[in-house]
Coordinates of C-alpha atoms and ligand atoms in Angstrom, one line a residue:
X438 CA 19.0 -8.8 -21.1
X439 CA 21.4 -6.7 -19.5
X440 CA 19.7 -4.7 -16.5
X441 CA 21.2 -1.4 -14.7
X442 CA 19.0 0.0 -12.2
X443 CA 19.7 3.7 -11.5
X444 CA 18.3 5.6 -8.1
X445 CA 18.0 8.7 -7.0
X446 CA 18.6 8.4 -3.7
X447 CA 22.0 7.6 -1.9
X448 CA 20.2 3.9 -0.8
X449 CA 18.5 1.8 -2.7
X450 CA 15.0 0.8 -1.5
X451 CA 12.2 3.6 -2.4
X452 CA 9.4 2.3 -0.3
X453 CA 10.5 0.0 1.3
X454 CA 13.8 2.0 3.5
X455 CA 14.3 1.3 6.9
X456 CA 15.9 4.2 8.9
X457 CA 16.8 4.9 12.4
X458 CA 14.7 8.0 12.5
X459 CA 14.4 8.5 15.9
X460 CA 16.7 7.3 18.5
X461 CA 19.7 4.9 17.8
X462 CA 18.4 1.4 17.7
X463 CA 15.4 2.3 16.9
X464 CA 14.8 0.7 13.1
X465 CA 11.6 2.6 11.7
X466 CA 9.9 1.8 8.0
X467 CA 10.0 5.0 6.3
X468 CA 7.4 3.8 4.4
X469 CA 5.8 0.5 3.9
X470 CA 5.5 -2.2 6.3
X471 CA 2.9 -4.7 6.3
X472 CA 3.1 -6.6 3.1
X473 CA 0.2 -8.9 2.1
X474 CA 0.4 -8.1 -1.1
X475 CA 4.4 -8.9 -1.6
X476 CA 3.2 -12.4 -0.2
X477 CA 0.9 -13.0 -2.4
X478 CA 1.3 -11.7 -5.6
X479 CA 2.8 -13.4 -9.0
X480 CA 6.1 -11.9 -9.2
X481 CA 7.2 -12.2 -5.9
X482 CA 6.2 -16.2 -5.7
X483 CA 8.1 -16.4 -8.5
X484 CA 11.1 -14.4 -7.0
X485 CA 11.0 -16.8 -3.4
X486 CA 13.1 -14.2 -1.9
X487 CA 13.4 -16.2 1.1
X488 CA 16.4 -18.0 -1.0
X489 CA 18.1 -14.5 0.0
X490 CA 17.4 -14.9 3.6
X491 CA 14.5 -12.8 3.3
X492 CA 11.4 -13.4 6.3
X493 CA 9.1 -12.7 7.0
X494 CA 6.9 -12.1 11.1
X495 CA 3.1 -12.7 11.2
X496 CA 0.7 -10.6 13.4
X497 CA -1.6 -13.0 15.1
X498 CA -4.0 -10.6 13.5
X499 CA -3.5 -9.1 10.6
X500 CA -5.9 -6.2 11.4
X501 CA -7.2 -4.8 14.7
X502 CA -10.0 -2.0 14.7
X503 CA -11.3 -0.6 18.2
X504 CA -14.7 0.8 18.6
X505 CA -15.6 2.3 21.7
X506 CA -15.0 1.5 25.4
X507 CA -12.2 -1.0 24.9
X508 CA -14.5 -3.2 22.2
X509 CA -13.1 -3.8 19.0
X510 CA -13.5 -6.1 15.8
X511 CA -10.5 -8.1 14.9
X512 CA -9.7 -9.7 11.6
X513 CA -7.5 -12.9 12.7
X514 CA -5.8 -15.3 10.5
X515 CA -8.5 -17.8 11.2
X516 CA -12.0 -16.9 9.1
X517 CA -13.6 -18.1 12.1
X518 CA -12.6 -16.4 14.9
X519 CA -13.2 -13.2 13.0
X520 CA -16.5 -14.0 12.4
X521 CA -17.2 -14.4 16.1
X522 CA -17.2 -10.7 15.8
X523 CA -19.3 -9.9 13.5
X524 CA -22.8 -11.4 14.5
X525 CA -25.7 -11.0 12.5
X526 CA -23.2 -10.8 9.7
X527 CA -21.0 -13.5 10.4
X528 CA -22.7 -15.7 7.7
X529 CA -22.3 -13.5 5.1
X530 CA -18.7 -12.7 6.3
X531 CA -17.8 -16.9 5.8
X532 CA -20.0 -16.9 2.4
X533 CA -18.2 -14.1 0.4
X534 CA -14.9 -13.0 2.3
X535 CA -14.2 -17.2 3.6
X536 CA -15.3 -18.1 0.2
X537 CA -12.4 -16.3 -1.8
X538 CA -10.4 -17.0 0.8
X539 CA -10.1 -20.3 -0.3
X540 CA -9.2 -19.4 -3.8
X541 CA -6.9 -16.8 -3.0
X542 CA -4.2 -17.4 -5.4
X543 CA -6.5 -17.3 -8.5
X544 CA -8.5 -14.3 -7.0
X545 CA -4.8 -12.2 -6.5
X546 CA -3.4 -13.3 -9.9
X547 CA -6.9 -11.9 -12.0
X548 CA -6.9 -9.0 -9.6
X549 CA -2.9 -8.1 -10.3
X550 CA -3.5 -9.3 -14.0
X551 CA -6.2 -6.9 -15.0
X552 CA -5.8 -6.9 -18.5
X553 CA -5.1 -10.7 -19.2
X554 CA -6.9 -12.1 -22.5
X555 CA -8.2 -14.7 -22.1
X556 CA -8.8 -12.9 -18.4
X557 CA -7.1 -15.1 -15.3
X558 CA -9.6 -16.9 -13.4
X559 CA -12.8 -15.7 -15.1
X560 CA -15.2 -17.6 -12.4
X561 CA -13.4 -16.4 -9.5
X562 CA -12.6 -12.8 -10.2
X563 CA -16.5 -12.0 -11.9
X564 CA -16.6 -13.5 -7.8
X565 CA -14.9 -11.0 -6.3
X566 CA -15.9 -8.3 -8.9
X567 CA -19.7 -8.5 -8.1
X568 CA -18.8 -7.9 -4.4
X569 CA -15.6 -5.7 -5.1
X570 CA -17.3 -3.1 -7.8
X571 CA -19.6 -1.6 -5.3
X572 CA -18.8 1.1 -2.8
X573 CA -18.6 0.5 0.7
X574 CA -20.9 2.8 1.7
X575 CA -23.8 0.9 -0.1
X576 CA -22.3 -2.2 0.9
X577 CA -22.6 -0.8 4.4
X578 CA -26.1 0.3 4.1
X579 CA -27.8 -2.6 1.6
X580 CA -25.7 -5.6 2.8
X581 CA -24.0 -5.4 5.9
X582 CA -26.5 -4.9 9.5
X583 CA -24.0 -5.0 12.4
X584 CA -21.4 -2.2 13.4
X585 CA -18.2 -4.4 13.8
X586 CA -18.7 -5.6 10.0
X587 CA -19.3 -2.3 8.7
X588 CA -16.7 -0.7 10.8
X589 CA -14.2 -3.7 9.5
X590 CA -14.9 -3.0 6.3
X591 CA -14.9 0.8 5.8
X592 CA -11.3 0.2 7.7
X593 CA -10.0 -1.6 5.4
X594 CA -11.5 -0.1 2.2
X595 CA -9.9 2.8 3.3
X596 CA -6.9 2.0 2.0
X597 CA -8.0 3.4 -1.3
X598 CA -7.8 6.4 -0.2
X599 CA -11.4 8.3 -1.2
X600 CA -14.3 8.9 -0.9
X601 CA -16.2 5.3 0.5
X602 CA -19.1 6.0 -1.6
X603 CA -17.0 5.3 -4.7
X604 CA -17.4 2.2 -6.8
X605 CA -14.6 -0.2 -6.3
X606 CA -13.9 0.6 -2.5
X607 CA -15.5 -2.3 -1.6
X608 CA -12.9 -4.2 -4.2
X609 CA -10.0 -2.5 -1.9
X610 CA -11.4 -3.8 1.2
X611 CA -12.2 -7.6 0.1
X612 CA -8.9 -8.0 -1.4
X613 CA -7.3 -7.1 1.6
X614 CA -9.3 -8.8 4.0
X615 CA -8.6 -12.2 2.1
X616 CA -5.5 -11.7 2.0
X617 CA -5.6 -11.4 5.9
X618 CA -6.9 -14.9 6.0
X619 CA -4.6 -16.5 3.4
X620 CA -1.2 -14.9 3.5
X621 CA -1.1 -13.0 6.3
X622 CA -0.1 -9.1 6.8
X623 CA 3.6 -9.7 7.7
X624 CA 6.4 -7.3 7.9
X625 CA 10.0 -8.4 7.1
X626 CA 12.0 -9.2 9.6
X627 CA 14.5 -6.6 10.7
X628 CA 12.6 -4.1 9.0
X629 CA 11.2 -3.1 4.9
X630 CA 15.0 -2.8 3.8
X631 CA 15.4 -6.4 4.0
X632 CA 12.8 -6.8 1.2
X633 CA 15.3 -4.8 -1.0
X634 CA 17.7 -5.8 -0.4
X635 CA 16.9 -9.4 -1.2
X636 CA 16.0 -8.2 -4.4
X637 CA 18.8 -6.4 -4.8
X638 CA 20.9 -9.7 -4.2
X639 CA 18.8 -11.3 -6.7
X640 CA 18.9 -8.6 -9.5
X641 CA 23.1 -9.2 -8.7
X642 CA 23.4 -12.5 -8.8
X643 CA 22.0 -12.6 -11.9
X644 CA 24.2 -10.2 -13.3
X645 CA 22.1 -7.0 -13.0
X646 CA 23.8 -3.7 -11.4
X647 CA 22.5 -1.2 -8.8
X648 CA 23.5 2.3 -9.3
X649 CA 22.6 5.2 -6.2
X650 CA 23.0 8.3 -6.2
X651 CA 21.9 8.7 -9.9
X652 CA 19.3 11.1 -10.5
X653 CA 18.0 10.3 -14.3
X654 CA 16.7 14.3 -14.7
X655 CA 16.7 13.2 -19.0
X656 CA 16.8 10.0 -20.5
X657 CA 19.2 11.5 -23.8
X658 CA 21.4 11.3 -21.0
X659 CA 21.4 7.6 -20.8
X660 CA 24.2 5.0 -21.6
X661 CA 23.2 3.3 -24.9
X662 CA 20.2 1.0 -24.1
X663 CA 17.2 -0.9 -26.6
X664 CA 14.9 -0.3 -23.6
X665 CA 14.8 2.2 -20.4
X666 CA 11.7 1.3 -17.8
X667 CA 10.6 4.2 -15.9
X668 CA 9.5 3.5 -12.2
X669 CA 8.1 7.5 -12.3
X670 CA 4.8 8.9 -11.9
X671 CA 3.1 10.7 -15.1
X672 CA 4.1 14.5 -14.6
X673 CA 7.7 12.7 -13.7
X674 CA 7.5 10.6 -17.0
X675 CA 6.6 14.1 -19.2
X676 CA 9.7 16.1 -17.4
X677 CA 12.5 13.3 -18.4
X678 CA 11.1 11.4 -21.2
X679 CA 8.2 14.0 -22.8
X680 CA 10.5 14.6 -26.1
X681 CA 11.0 11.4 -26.9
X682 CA 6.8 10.7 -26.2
X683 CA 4.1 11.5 -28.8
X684 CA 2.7 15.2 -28.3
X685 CA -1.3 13.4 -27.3
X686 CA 0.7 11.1 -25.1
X687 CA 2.3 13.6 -23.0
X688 CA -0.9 15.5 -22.9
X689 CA -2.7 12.6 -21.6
X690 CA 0.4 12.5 -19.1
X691 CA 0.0 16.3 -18.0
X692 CA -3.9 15.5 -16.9
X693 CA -2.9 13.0 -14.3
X694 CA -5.1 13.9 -11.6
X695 CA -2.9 13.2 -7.9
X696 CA -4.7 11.6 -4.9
X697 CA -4.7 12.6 -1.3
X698 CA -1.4 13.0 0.6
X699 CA 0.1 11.0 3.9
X700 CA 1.2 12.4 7.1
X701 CA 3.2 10.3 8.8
X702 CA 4.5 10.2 12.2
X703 CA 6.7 7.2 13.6
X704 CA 7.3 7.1 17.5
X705 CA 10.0 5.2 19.6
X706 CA 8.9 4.4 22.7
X707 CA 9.6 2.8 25.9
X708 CA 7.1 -0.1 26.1
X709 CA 4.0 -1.5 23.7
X710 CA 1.1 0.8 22.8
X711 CA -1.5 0.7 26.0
X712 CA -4.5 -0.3 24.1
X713 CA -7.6 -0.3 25.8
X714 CA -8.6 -3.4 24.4
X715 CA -5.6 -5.7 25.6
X716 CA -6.3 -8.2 22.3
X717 CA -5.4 -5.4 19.6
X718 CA -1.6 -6.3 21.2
X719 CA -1.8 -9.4 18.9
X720 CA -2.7 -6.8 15.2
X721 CA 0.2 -5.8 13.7
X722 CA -1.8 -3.1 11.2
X723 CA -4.6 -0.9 13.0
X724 CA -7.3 1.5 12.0
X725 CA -8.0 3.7 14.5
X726 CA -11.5 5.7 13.4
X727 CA -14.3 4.5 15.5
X728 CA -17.2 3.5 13.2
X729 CA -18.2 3.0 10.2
X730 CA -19.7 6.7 9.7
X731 CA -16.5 8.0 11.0
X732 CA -13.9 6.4 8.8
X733 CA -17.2 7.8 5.9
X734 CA -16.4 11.2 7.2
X735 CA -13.3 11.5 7.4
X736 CA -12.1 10.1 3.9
X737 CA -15.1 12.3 2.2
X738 CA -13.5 15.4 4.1
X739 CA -10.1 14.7 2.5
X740 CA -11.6 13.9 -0.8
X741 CA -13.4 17.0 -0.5
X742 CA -10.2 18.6 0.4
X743 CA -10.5 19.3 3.8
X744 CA -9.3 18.2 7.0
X745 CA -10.8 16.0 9.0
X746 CA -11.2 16.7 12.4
X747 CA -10.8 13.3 14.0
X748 CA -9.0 11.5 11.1
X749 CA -8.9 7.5 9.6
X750 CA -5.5 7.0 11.3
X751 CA -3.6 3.8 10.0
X752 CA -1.1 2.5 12.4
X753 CA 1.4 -0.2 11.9
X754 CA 3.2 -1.8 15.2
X755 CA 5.9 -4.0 13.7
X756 CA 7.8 -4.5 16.5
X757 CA 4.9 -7.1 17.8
X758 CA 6.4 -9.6 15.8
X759 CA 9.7 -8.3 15.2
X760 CA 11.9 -7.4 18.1
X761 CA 15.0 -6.7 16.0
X762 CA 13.1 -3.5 16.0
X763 CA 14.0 -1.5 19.1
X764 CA 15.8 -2.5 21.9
X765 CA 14.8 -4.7 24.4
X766 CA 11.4 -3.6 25.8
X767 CA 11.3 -0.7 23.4
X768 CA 8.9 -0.1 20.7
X769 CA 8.8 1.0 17.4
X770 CA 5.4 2.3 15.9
X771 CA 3.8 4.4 13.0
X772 CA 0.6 6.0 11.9
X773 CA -0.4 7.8 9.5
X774 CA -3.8 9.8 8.2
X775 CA -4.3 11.1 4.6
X776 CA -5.1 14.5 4.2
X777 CA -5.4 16.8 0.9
X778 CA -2.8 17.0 -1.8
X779 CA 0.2 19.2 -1.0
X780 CA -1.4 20.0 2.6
X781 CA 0.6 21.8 5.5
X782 CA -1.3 21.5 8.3
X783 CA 0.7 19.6 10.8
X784 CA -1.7 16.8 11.8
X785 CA 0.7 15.3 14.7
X786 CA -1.9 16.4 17.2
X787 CA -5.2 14.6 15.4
X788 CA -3.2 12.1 14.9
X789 CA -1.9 11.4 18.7
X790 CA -5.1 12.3 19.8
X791 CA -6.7 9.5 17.5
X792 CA -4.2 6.8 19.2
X793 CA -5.1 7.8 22.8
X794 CA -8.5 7.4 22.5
X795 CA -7.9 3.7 21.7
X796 CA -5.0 3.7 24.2
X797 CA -4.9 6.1 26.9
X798 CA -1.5 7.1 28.2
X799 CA -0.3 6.4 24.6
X800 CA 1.6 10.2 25.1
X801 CA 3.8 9.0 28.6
X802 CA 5.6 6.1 26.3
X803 CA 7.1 8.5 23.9
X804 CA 10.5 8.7 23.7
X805 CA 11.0 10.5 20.0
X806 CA 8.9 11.3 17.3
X807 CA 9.7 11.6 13.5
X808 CA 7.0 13.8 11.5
X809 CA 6.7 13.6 8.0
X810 CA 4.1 15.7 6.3
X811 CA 3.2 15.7 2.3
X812 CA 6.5 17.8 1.7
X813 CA 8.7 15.6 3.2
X814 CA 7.7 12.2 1.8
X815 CA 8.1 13.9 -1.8
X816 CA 11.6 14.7 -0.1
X817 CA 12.1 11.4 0.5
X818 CA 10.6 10.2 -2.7
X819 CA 10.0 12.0 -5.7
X820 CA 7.5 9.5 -6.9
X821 CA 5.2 10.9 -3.7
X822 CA 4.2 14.0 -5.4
X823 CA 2.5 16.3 -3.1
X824 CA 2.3 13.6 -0.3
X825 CA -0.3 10.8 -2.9
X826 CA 2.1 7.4 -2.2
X827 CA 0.2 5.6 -4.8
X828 CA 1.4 7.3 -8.0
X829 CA -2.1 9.1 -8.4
X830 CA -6.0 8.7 -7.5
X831 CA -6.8 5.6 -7.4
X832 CA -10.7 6.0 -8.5
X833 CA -12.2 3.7 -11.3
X834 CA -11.3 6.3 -14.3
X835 CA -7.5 6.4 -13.4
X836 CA -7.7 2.4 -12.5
X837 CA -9.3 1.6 -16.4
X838 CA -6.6 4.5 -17.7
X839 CA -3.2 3.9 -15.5
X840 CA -2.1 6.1 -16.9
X841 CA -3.9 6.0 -20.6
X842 CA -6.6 3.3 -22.0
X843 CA -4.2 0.8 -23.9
X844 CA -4.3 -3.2 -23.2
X845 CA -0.6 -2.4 -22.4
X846 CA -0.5 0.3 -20.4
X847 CA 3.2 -0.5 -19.5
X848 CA 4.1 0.6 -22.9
X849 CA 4.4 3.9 -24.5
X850 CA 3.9 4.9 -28.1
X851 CA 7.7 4.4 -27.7
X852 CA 8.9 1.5 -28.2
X853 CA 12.2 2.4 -26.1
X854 CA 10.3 3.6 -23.3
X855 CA 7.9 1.9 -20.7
X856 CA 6.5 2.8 -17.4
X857 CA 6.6 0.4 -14.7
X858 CA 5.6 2.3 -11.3
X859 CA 2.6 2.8 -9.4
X860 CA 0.9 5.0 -11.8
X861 CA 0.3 1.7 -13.8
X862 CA -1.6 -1.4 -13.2
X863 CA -2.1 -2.9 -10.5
X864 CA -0.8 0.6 -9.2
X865 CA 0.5 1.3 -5.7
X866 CA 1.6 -1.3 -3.5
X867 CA 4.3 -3.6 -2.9
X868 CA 3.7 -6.4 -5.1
X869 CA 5.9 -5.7 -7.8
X870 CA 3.6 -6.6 -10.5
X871 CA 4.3 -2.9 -12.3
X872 CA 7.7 -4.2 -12.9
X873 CA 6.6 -7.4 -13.9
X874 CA 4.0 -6.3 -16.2
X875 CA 6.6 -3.9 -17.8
X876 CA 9.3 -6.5 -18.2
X877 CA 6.8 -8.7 -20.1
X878 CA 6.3 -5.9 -22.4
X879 CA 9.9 -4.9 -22.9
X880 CA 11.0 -8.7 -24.0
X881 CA 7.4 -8.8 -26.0
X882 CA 9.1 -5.8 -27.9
X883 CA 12.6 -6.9 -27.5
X884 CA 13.3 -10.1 -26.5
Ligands
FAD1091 C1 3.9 6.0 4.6 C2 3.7 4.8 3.6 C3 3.2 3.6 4.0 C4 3.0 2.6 3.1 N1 2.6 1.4 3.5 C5 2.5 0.4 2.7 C6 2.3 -0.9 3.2 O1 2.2 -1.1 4.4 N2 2.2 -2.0 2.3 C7 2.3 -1.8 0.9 O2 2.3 -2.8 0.2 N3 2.6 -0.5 0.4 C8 2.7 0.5 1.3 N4 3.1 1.7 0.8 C9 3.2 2.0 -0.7 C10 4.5 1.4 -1.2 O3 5.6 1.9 -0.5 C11 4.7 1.8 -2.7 O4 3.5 1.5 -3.4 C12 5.8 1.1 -3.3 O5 7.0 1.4 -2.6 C13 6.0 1.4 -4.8 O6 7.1 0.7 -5.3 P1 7.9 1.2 -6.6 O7 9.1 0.3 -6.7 O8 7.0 1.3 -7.7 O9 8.4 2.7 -6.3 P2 9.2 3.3 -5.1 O10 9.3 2.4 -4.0 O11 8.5 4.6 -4.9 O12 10.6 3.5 -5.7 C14 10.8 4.5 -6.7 C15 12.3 4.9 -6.7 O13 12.6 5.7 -7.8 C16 13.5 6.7 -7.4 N5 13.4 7.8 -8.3 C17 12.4 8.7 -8.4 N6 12.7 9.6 -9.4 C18 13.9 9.2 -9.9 C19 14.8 9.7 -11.0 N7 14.4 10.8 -11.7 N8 16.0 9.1 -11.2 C20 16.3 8.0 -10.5 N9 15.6 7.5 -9.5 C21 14.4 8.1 -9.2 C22 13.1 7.0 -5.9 O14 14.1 7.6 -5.2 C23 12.7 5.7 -5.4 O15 13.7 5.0 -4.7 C24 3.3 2.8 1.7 C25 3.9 4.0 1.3 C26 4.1 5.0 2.2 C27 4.7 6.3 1.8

């Protein structure tokens, strides 16, 4: 079929731009950067976007999370030399988290592939769904017995973005960590933009057309098409598309319930971040909390909505691995923390003061900072409404409805119109499997 994709923006990308936000030379991911998921996943193994000269640089370890006075736990490539770490817990580290490891691929697809029937992989995802349902905080309290291992884990579950104790944070947090061991958290050489713009070569070569600078405010307004796929989020979807959309539908729409926000900074600077703990040099992602209980606190004040007062701060350092970065020497480096919906408290301070902690004299090799707060990544991005950059809460309700209970959740009562974005399954991340999904569902109806 015929594709034209029409963006907003004056660049194509979304997610995955890469600006010079700071100081010239300096090459900073707006957005994403460390892309496990856009190794592993279905549709991008079936892209192979390296045939468009995409690559990809590999942290030593994927993930580094300091604790205090210069320790830290590291999750490394090598299953391992991460449990070396995690003592009394090591063996249950190598049983569940080595295990899937080694069936990686079959875990991702049933994981991507929610709503598969027959389901994908039915022995190794009921596998990683016993583990995965539970939250971390009982996984932290009934399973785990060490620090490091609890710390690791309420680090990466955090990535959900809520409150620890709720089911399926643990499902967050084993997905990425075996990922970490099998593909890697990589960023794309000479920054996010490169991932785009493979796929944009791709899209082209087969025939497909990119069109910036196209704001799509009401799909009436649309050349003549059988099928238009929104990549929107569900108040987004109701604004353009609402009278063309079953009155129920575009109820269900309207009670989309948001997630937390991001505040983001990104920092040049004139060297690589002092950590304390010289080995978190070789982690190109970082979670920079302290333990267990604090990464617990902090998410359950922003799911509470408040602010944390020492905040889960999420760094990224790509410029480890890639030195097309900055200029020679320099440094490129991000962070941010999640705070409530909408929020305007400027968190630069909690932030920084999060980083030194785990790297004193973080503040001297600071050239320029960028700030970003929940206003200015909807700016950026209308899909980031009110700051959430995963198309809505991501809590078991709106995971089963994303965004309403249907086996195809990528259709709408419409069969002209289908959603594709992060407010559908898998939703938010770069893995592409929204589009995937939706595509599938258009040529079901269409092809
Ligand atoms: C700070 C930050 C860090 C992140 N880090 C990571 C990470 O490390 N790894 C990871 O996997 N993910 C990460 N993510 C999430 C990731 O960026 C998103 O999940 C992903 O980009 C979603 O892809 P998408 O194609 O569905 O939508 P998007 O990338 O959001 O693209 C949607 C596009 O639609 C355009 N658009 C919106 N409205 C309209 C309209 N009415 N008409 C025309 N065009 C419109 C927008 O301009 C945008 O370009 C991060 C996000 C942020 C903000």
């Amino acid at each position: 079929m015929r594709v034209v994709v029409l963006e907003a923006a004056d660049r194509f990308g979304g997610g995955l731009r890469t600006e010079e936000l700071t100081l010239p030379g300096f090459r900073h991911d707006v957005c994403s950067s460390a892309h496990p998921l856009a190794q592993a996943s279905e549709a991008f193994r079936a892209l192979d976007l390296q045939r468009e000269g995409l690559a990809f640089a590999q942290p030593e370890a994927p993930v580094g999370h300091p604790l205090e006075r210069g320790r830290s736990v590291l999750l490394w490539r090598d299953v391992e030399r991460t449990a070396a770490y995690l003592g009394t817990d090591a063996p249950v580290y190598r049983r569940v988290v080595g295990g899937l490891a080694e069936r990686w691929q079959q875990m991702v697809d049933g994981v991507l592939d929610p709503f598969a029937l027959p389901p994908r992989s039915p022995v190794v995802t009921a596998a990683f769904g016993s583990a995965g349902l539970w939250g971390t905080t009982a996984v932290n309290r009934w399973v785990l017995r060490d620090e490091p291992a609890r710390a690791l884990l309420a680090g990466l579950s955090a990535h959900a973005t809520l409150d620890l104790a709720q089911p399926l944070t643990t499902g967050v947090g084993l997905l990425l960590g075996v990922l970490g061991h099998s593909v890697g958290w990589p960023v794309a050489v000479g920054g996010s933009q490169s991932i785009a713009d493979a796929l944009v070569a791709r899209l082209r070569s087969l025939g497909g057309e990119v069109v910036v600078g196209h704001e799509v405010a009401d799909i009436d307004d649309l050349p003549s098409n059988r099928a238009v796929v929104l990549d929107l989020t569900p108040r987004q979807v109701a604004q353009v598309a609402g009278h063309r959309l079953p009155p129920a539908y575009v109820q269900r729409l309207s009670r989309w319930r948001y997630g937390a926000g991001a505040f983001k900074v990104d920092w040049a600077l004139d060297g690589p971040v002092p950590w304390a703990d010289a080995a978190l040099a070789d982690a190109g992602t970082l979670h920079l909390v302290g333990t267990a209980a604090e990464a617990v606190a902090a998410e359950r004040a922003v799911a509470q909505g408040g602010l944390p007062g020492q905040p889960y701060v999420l760094a990224v350092q790509p410029s480890v691995v890639d030195p097309t970065r900055a200029p020679e020497g320099k440094h490129t480096f991000w962070a941010y923390c999640h705070v409530p919906n909408g929020s305007t408290v400027d968190m630069t301070e909690a932030i920084e003061a999060q980083i030194e902690r785990f790297a004193p004299g973080f503040r001297e090799r600071v050239l320029a900072r960028h700030v970003m707060d929940p206003a200015a990544m909807q700016a950026h991005n209308s899909n980031y409404v009110g700051g959430d950059i995963a198309g809505g809460a991501s809590d078991w309700r709106q995971l089963a409805a994303r965004p309403a209970y249907s086996r195809r959740p990528w259709a709408t009562p419409n069969p002209s119109v289908f959603l594709c974005s992060s407010s559908t399954p898998p939703g938010g991340g770069v893995h592409g499997m929204g589009g995937w999904h939706a595509a599938r569902e258009v040529l079901r109806v269409h092809g």
